[in-house]
Tab-separated table of C-alpha atoms in Angstrom:
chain	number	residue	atom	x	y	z
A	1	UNK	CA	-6.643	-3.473	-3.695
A	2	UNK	CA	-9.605	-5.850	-4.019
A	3	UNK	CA	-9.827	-9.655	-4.727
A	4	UNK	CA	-13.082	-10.833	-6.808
A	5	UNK	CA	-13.848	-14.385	-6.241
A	6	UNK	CA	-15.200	-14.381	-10.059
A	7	UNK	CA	-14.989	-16.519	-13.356
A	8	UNK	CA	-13.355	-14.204	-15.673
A	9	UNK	CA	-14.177	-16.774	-18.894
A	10	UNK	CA	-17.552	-16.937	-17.931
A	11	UNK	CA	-17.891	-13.002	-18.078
A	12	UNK	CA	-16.115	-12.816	-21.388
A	13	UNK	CA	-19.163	-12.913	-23.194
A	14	UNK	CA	-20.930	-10.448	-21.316
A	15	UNK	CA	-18.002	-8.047	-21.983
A	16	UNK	CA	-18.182	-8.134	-25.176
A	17	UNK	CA	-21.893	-7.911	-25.213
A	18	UNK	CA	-21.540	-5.132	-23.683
A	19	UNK	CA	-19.345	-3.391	-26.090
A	20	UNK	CA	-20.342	-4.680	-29.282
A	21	UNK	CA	-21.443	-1.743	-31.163
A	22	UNK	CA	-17.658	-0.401	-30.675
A	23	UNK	CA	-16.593	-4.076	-32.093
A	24	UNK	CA	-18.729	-3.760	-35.303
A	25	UNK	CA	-15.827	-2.510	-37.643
A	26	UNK	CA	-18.501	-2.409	-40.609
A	27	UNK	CA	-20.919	-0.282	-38.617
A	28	UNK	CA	-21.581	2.867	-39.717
A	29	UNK	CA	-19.790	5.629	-37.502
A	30	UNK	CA	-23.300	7.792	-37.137
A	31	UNK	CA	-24.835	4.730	-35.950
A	32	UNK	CA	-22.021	3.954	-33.677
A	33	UNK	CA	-22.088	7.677	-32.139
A	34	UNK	CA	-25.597	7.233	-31.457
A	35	UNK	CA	-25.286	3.843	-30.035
A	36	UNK	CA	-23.316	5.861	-27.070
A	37	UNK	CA	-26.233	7.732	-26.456
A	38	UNK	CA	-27.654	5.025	-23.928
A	39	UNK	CA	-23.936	4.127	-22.309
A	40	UNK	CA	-23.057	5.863	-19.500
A	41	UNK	CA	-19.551	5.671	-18.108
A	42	UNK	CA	-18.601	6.097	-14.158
A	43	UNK	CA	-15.772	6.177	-11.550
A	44	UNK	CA	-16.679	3.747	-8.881
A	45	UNK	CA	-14.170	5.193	-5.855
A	46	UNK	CA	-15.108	2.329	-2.810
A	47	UNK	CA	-14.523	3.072	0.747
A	48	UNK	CA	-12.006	0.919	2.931
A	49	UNK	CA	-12.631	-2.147	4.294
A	50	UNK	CA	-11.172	-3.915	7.743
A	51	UNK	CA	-8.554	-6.528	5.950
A	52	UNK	CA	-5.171	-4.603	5.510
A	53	UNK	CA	-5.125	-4.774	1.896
A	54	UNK	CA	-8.625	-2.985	1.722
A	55	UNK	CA	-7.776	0.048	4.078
A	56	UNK	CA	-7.750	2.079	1.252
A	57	UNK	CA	-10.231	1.541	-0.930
A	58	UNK	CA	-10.772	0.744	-3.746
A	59	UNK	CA	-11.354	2.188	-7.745
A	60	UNK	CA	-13.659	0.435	-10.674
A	61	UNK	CA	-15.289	1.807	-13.646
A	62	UNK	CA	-18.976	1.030	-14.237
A	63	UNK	CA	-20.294	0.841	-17.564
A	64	UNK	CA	-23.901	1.219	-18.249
A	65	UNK	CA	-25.897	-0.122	-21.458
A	66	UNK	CA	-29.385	1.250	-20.803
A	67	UNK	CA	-30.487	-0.250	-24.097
A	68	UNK	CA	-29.337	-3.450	-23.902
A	69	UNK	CA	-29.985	-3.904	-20.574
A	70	UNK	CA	-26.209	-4.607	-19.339
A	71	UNK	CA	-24.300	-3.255	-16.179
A	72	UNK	CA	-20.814	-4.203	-15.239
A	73	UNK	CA	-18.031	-2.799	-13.174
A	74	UNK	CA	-14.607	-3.376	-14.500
A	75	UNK	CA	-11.477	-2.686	-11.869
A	76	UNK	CA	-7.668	-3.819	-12.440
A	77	UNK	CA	-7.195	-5.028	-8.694
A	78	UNK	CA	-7.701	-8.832	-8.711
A	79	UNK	CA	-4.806	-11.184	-7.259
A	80	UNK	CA	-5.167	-14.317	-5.505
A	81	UNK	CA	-3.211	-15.543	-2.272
A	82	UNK	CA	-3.179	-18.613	-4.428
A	83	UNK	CA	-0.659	-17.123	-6.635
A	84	UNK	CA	2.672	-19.431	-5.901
A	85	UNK	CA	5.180	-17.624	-3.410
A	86	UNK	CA	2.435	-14.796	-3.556
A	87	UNK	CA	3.846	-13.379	0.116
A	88	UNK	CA	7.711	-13.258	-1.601
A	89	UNK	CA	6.663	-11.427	-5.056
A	90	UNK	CA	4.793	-9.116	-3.076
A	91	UNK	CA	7.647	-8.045	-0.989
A	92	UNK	CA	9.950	-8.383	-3.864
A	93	UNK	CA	7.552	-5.871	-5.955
A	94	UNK	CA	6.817	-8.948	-8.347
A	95	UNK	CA	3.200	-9.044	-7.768
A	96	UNK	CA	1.288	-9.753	-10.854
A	97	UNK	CA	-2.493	-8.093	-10.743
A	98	UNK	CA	-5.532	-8.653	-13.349
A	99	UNK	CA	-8.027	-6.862	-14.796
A	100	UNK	CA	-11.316	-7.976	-14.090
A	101	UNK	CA	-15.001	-7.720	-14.751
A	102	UNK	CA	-18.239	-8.629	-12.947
A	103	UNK	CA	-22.263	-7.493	-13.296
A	104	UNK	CA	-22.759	-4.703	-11.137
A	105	UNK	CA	-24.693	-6.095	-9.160
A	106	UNK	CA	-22.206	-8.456	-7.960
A	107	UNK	CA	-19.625	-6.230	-7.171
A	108	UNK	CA	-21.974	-3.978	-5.174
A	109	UNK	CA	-23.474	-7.391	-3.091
A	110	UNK	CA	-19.241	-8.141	-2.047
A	111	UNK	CA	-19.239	-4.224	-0.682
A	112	UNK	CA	-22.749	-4.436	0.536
A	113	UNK	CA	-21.897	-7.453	2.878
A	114	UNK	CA	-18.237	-6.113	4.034
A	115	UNK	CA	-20.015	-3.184	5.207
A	116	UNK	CA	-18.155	-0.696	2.531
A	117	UNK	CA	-19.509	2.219	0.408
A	118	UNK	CA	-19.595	2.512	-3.007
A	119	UNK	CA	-19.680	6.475	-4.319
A	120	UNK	CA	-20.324	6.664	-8.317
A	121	UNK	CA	-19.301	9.844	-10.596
A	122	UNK	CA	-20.757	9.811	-13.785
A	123	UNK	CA	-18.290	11.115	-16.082
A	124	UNK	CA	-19.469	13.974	-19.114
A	125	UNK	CA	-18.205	11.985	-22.054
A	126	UNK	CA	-19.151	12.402	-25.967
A	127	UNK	CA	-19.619	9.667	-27.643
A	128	UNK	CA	-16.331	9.928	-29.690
A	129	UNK	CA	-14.746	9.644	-26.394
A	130	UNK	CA	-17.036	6.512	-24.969
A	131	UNK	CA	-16.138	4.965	-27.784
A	132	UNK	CA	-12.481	5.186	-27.518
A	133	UNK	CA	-12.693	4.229	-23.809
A	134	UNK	CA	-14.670	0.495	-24.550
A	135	UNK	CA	-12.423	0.117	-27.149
A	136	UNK	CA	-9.602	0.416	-25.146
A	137	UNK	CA	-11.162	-2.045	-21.787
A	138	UNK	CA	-12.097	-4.358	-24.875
A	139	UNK	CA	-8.314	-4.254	-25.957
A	140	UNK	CA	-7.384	-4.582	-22.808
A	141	UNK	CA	-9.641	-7.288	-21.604
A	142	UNK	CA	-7.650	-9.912	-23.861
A	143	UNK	CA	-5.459	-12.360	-22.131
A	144	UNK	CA	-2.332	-11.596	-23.607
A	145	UNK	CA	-3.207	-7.692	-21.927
A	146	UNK	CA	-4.609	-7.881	-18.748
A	147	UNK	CA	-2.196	-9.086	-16.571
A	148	UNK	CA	0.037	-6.098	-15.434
A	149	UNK	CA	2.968	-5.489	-12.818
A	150	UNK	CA	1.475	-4.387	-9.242
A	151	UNK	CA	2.989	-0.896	-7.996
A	152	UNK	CA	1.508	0.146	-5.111
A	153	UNK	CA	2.294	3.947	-5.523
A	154	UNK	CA	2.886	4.035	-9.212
A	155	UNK	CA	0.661	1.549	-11.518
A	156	UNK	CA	-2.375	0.424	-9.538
A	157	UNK	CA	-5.856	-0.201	-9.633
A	158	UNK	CA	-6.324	3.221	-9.087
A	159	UNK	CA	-3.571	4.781	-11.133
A	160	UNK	CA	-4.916	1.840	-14.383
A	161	UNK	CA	-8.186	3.255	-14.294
A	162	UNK	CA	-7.701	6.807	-14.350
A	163	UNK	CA	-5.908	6.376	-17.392
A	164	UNK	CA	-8.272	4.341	-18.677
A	165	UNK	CA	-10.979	6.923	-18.518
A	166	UNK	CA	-9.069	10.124	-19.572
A	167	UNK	CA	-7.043	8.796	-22.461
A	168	UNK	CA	-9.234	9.903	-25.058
A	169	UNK	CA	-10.433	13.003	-23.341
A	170	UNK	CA	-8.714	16.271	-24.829
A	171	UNK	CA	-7.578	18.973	-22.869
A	172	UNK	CA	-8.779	17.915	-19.688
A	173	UNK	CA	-7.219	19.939	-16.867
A	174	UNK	CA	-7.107	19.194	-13.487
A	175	UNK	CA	-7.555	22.525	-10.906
A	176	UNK	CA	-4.429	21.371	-8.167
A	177	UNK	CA	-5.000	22.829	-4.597
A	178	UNK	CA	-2.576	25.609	-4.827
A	179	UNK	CA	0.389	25.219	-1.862
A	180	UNK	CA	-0.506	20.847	-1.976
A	181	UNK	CA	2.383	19.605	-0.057
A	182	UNK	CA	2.520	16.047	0.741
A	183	UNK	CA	4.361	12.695	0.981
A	184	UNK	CA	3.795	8.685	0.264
A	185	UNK	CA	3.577	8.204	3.702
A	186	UNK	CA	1.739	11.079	5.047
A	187	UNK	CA	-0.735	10.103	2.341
A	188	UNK	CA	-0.891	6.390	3.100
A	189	UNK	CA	-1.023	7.521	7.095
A	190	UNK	CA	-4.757	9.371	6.319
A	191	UNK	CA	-6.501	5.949	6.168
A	192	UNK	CA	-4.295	3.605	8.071
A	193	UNK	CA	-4.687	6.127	11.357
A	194	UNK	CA	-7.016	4.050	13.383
A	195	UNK	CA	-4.815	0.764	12.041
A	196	UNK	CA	-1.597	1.576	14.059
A	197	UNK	CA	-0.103	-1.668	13.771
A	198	UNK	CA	-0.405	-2.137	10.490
A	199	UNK	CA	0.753	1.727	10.165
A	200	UNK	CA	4.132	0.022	11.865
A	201	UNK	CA	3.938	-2.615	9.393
A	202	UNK	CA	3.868	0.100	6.354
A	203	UNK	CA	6.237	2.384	7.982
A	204	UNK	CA	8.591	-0.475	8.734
A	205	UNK	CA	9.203	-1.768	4.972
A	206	UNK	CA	9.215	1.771	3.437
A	207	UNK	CA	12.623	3.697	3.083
A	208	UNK	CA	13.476	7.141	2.780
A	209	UNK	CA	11.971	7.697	-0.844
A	210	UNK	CA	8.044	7.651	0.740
A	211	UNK	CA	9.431	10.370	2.483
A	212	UNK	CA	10.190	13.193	-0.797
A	213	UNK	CA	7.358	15.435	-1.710
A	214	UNK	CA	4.947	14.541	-4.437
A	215	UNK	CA	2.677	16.060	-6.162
A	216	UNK	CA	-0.982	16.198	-6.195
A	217	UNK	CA	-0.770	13.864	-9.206
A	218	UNK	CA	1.361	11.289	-7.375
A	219	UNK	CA	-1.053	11.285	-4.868
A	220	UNK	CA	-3.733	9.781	-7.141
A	221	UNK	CA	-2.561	6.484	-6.157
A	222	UNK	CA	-5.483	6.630	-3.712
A	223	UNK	CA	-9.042	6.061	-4.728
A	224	UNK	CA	-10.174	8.951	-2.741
A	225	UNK	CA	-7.629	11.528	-3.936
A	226	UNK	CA	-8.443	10.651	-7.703
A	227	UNK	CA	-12.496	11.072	-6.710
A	228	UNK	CA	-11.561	14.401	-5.560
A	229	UNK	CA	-9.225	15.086	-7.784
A	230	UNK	CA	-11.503	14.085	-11.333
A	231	UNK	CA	-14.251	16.448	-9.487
A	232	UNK	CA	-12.397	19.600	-10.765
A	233	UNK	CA	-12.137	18.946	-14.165
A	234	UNK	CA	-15.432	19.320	-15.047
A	235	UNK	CA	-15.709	16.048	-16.438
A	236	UNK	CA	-18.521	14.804	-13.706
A	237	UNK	CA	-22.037	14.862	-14.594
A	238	UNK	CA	-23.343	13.789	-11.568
A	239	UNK	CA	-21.917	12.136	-7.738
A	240	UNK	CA	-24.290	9.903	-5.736
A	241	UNK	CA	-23.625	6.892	-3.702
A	242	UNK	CA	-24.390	3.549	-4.682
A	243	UNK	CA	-24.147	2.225	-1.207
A	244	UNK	CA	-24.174	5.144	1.337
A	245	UNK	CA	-21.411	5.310	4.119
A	246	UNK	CA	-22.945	3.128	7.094
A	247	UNK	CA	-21.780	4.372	10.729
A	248	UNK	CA	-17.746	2.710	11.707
A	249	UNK	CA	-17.079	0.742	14.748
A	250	UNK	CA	-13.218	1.862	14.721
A	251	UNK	CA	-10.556	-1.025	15.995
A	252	UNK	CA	-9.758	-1.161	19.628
A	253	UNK	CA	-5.931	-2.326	19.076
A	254	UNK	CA	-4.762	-2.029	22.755
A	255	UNK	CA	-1.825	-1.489	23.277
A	256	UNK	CA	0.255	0.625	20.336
A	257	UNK	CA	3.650	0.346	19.040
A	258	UNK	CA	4.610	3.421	20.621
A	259	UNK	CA	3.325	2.409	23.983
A	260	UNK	CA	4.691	-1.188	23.808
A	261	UNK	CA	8.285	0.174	22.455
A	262	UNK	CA	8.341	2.729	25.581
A	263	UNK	CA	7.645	-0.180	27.942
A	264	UNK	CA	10.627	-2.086	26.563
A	265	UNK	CA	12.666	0.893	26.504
A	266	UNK	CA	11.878	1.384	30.319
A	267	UNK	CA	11.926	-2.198	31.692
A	268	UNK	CA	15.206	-2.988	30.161
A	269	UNK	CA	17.032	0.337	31.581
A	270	UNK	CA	15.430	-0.903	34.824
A	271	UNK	CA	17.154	-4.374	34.744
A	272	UNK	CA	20.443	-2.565	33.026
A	273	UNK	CA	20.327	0.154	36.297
A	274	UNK	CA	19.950	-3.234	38.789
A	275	UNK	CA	23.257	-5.344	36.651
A	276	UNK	CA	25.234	-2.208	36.719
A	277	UNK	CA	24.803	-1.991	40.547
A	278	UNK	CA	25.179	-5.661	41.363
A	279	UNK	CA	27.767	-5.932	38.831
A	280	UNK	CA	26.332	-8.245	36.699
A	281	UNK	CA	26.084	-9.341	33.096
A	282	UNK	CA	22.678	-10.152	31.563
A	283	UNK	CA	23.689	-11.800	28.851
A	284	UNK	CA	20.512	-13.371	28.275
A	285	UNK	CA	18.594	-9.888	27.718
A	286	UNK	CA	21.641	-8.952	24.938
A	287	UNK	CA	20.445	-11.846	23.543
A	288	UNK	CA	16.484	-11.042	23.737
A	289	UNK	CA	17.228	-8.104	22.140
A	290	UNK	CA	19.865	-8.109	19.564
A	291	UNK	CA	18.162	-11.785	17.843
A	292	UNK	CA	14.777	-10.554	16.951
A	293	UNK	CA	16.547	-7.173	15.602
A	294	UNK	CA	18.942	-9.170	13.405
A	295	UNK	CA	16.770	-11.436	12.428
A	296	UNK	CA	14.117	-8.659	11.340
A	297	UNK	CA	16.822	-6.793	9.511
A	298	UNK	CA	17.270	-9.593	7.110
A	299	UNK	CA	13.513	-8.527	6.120
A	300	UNK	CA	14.625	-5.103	5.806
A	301	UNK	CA	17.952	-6.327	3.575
A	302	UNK	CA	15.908	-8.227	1.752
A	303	UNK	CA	13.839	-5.355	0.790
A	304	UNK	CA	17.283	-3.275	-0.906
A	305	UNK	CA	16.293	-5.899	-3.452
A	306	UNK	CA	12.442	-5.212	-4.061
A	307	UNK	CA	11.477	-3.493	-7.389
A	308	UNK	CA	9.294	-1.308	-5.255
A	309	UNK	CA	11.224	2.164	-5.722
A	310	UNK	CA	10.512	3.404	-2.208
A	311	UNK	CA	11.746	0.206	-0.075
A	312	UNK	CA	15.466	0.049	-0.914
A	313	UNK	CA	16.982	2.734	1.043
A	314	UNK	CA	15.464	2.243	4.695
A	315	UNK	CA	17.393	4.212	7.759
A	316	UNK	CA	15.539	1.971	10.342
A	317	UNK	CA	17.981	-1.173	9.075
A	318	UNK	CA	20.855	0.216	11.332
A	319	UNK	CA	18.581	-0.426	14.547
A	320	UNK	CA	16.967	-3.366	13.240
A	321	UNK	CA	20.595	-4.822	11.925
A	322	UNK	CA	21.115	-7.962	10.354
A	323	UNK	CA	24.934	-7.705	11.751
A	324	UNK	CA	23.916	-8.661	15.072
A	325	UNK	CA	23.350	-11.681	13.729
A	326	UNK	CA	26.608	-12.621	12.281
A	327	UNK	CA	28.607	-11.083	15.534
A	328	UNK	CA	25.986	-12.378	17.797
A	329	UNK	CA	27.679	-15.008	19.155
A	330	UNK	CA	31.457	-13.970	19.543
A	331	UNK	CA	29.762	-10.938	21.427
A	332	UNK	CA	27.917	-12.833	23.916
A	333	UNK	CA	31.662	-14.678	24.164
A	334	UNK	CA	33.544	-11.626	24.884
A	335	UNK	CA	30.650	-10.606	27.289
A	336	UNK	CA	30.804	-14.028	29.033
A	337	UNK	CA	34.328	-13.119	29.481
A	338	UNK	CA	34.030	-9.346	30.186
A	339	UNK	CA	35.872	-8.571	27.069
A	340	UNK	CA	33.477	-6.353	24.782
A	341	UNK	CA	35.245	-6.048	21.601
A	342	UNK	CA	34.711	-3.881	18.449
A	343	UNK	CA	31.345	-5.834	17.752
A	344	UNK	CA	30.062	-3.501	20.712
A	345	UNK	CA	31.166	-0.819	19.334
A	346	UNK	CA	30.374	-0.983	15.700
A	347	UNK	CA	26.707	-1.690	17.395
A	348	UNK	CA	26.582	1.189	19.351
A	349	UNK	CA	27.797	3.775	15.943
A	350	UNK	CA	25.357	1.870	13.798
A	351	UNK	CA	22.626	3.054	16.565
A	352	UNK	CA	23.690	6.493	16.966
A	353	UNK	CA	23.478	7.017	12.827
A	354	UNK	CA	20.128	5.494	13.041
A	355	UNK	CA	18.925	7.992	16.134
A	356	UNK	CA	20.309	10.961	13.279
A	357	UNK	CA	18.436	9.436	10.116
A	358	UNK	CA	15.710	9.765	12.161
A	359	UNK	CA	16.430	13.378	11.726
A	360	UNK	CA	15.768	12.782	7.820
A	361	UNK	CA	13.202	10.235	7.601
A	362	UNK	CA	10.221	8.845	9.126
A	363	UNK	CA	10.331	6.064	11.153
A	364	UNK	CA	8.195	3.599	12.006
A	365	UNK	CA	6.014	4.144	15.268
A	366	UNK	CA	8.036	3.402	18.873
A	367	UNK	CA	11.496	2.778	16.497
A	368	UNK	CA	13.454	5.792	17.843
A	369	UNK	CA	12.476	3.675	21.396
A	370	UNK	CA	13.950	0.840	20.200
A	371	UNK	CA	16.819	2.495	18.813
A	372	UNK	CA	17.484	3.793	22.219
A	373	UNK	CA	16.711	0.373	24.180
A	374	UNK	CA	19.703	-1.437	21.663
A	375	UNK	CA	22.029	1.870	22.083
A	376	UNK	CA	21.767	1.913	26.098
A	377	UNK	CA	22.673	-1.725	26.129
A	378	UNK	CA	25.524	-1.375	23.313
A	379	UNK	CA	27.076	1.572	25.354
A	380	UNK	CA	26.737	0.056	28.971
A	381	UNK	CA	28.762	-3.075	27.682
A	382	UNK	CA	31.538	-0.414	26.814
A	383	UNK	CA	31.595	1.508	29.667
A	384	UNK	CA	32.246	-1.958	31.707
């Protein structure tokens, strides 16, 4: 969820400066408890930022060496753009993310400047358990380990560091709202509200599975949930912000999916009322309408393919349907000719089931509009 324009080799040494009395095999274990005694250990939970990929914020551990004078936040959401055929792997759920590590004071400068804030919870550790955690970042830190497989809702930046930090930590228990009922989406949809198109964007490539209930675990895939979450174990010692929340100018996106899919819906049943009277065949509106869905549901058949588990099964690919591609053209044919074949009315069934899935799962803002703009157009060429 957040991209560090950092030299990881050149922080290397810090790191391990910063965790070299767990490295010192031959020190002795008293002096290695005590060591802890000046290390503090924190959840960094970030607030969202205005790219897409930051609307969500963001999670980091800090780790503090008051003795020798060290500070460094370490998170597990670097990627590049830079990455080759970074825009396919990411829709293919082969997105490879890093661990990283900066000074502290660099990663707060990035947030300062992007206008984000930074809320810290210093986590009640002993130092059995402190040492156990830099162990494990240290471990972790090496090239052959930090490299990992991106999942947005299941092994994250978020999800990496909460495991990170609890580990070692025995019989921690986590005090669930009683009655929590929630869903991938509907927890995604609490920070994207103000975002509607990208909101469309989301709701668009997920399928039915970001639809089932989850529990309040699952839902630790956002920063915020885990902050609230990690709050009622006990485990905190202390919450402060690092940078306080600064006042939001929210987005003004215009026009919204809905609105612009209800003005579609309403201008073509205008034109289909006026070539129904005159007896007319707009032939070039079928074709406005039925290319761009075909060739978006190629995106959408592409996605049965992703190794994200929530993508494959998607209702909304029998309005936006890569067959009207491939019957496209012998269509517009018969409709040249007045003959509207089976194509029609395979189109017009596909459309009705995808008016019913609606029925079982959520659909992308204004797509039960465009279901209905396809559907009125697929069922006046059979009625002629």
């Amino acid at each position: 969820m957040k991209r560090f324009k950092i030299n990881f080799w050149g922080l290397l040494l810090l790191f391990t400066a910063c965790f070299l009395p767990s490295a010192k095999a031959t020190e002795p274990v008293v002096s290695q408890r005590n060591s802890m005694d000046s290390v503090d250990i924190s959840l960094l939970t970030c607030g969202p930022g205005s790219e897409v990929w930051s609307l969500y914020g963001h999670t980091a551990i800090r780790v503090e060496d008051h003795r020798n004078g060290t500070d460094i936040a370490v998170n597990y959401g670097v990627f590049s753009f830079h990455q080759p055929y970074f825009i396919l792997r990411f829709v293919f759920g082969l997105t490879d993310y890093e661990m990283g590590v900066c000074p502290m004071d660099m990663f707060l400068e990035e947030y300062r400047e992007e206008g984000r804030w930074v809320r810290q919870q210093r986590l009640r550790l002993t130092p059995e358990e402190k040492i156990q955690i830099l162990q494990a970042l240290e471990t972790n830190y090496m090239p052959a380990n930090r490299t990992y497989r991106y999942n947005y809702f299941y092994d994250n930046c978020t999800t990496r560091a909460r495991d990170m930090l609890l580990a070692p930590v025995k019989d921690v228990r986590f005090h669930y709202r009683p009655g929590f009922k929630s869903s991938y989406r509907e927890e995604i949809h609490h920070w994207n509200e103000y975002r509607r198109w990208a909101r469309f964007g989301n709701d668009l490539l997920l399928g039915i599975g970001a639809d089932r209930t989850i529990t309040q675990r699952e839902a630790e895939f956002l920063p915020d949930n885990l902050s609230r979450d990690i709050a009622t174990t006990g485990l905190v010692d202390s919450t402060f912000y690092v940078l306080p929340p600064q006042a939001q100018i929210l987005p003004d996106e215009g026009v919204t999916p809905r609105a612009a899919a209800l003005a579609l819906f309403a201008v073509v049943a205008i034109l289909s009322v006026v070539e129904y009277k005159k007896k007319k065949n707009f032939r070039i509106l079928d074709l406005i309408l039925f290319l761009p869905a075909g060739l978006a549901g190629l995106i959408l058949t592409a996605m049965i393919f992703s190794e994200h588990p929530t993508v494959s099964v998607n209702l909304q690919i029998l309005t936006l349907n890569p067959l009207f591609l491939f019957f496209l053209w012998p269509a517009m044919k018969e409709a040249r000719r007045r003959q509207f074949g089976w194509a029609w009315k395979v189109w017009t069934v596909c459309l009705i089931l995808a008016l019913i899935g609606a029925c079982f799962q959520s659909y992308a803002e204004g797509m039960v509009f465009v279901a209905l703009t396809l559907l009125l157009r697929a069922a006046l060429k059979i009625k002629k």
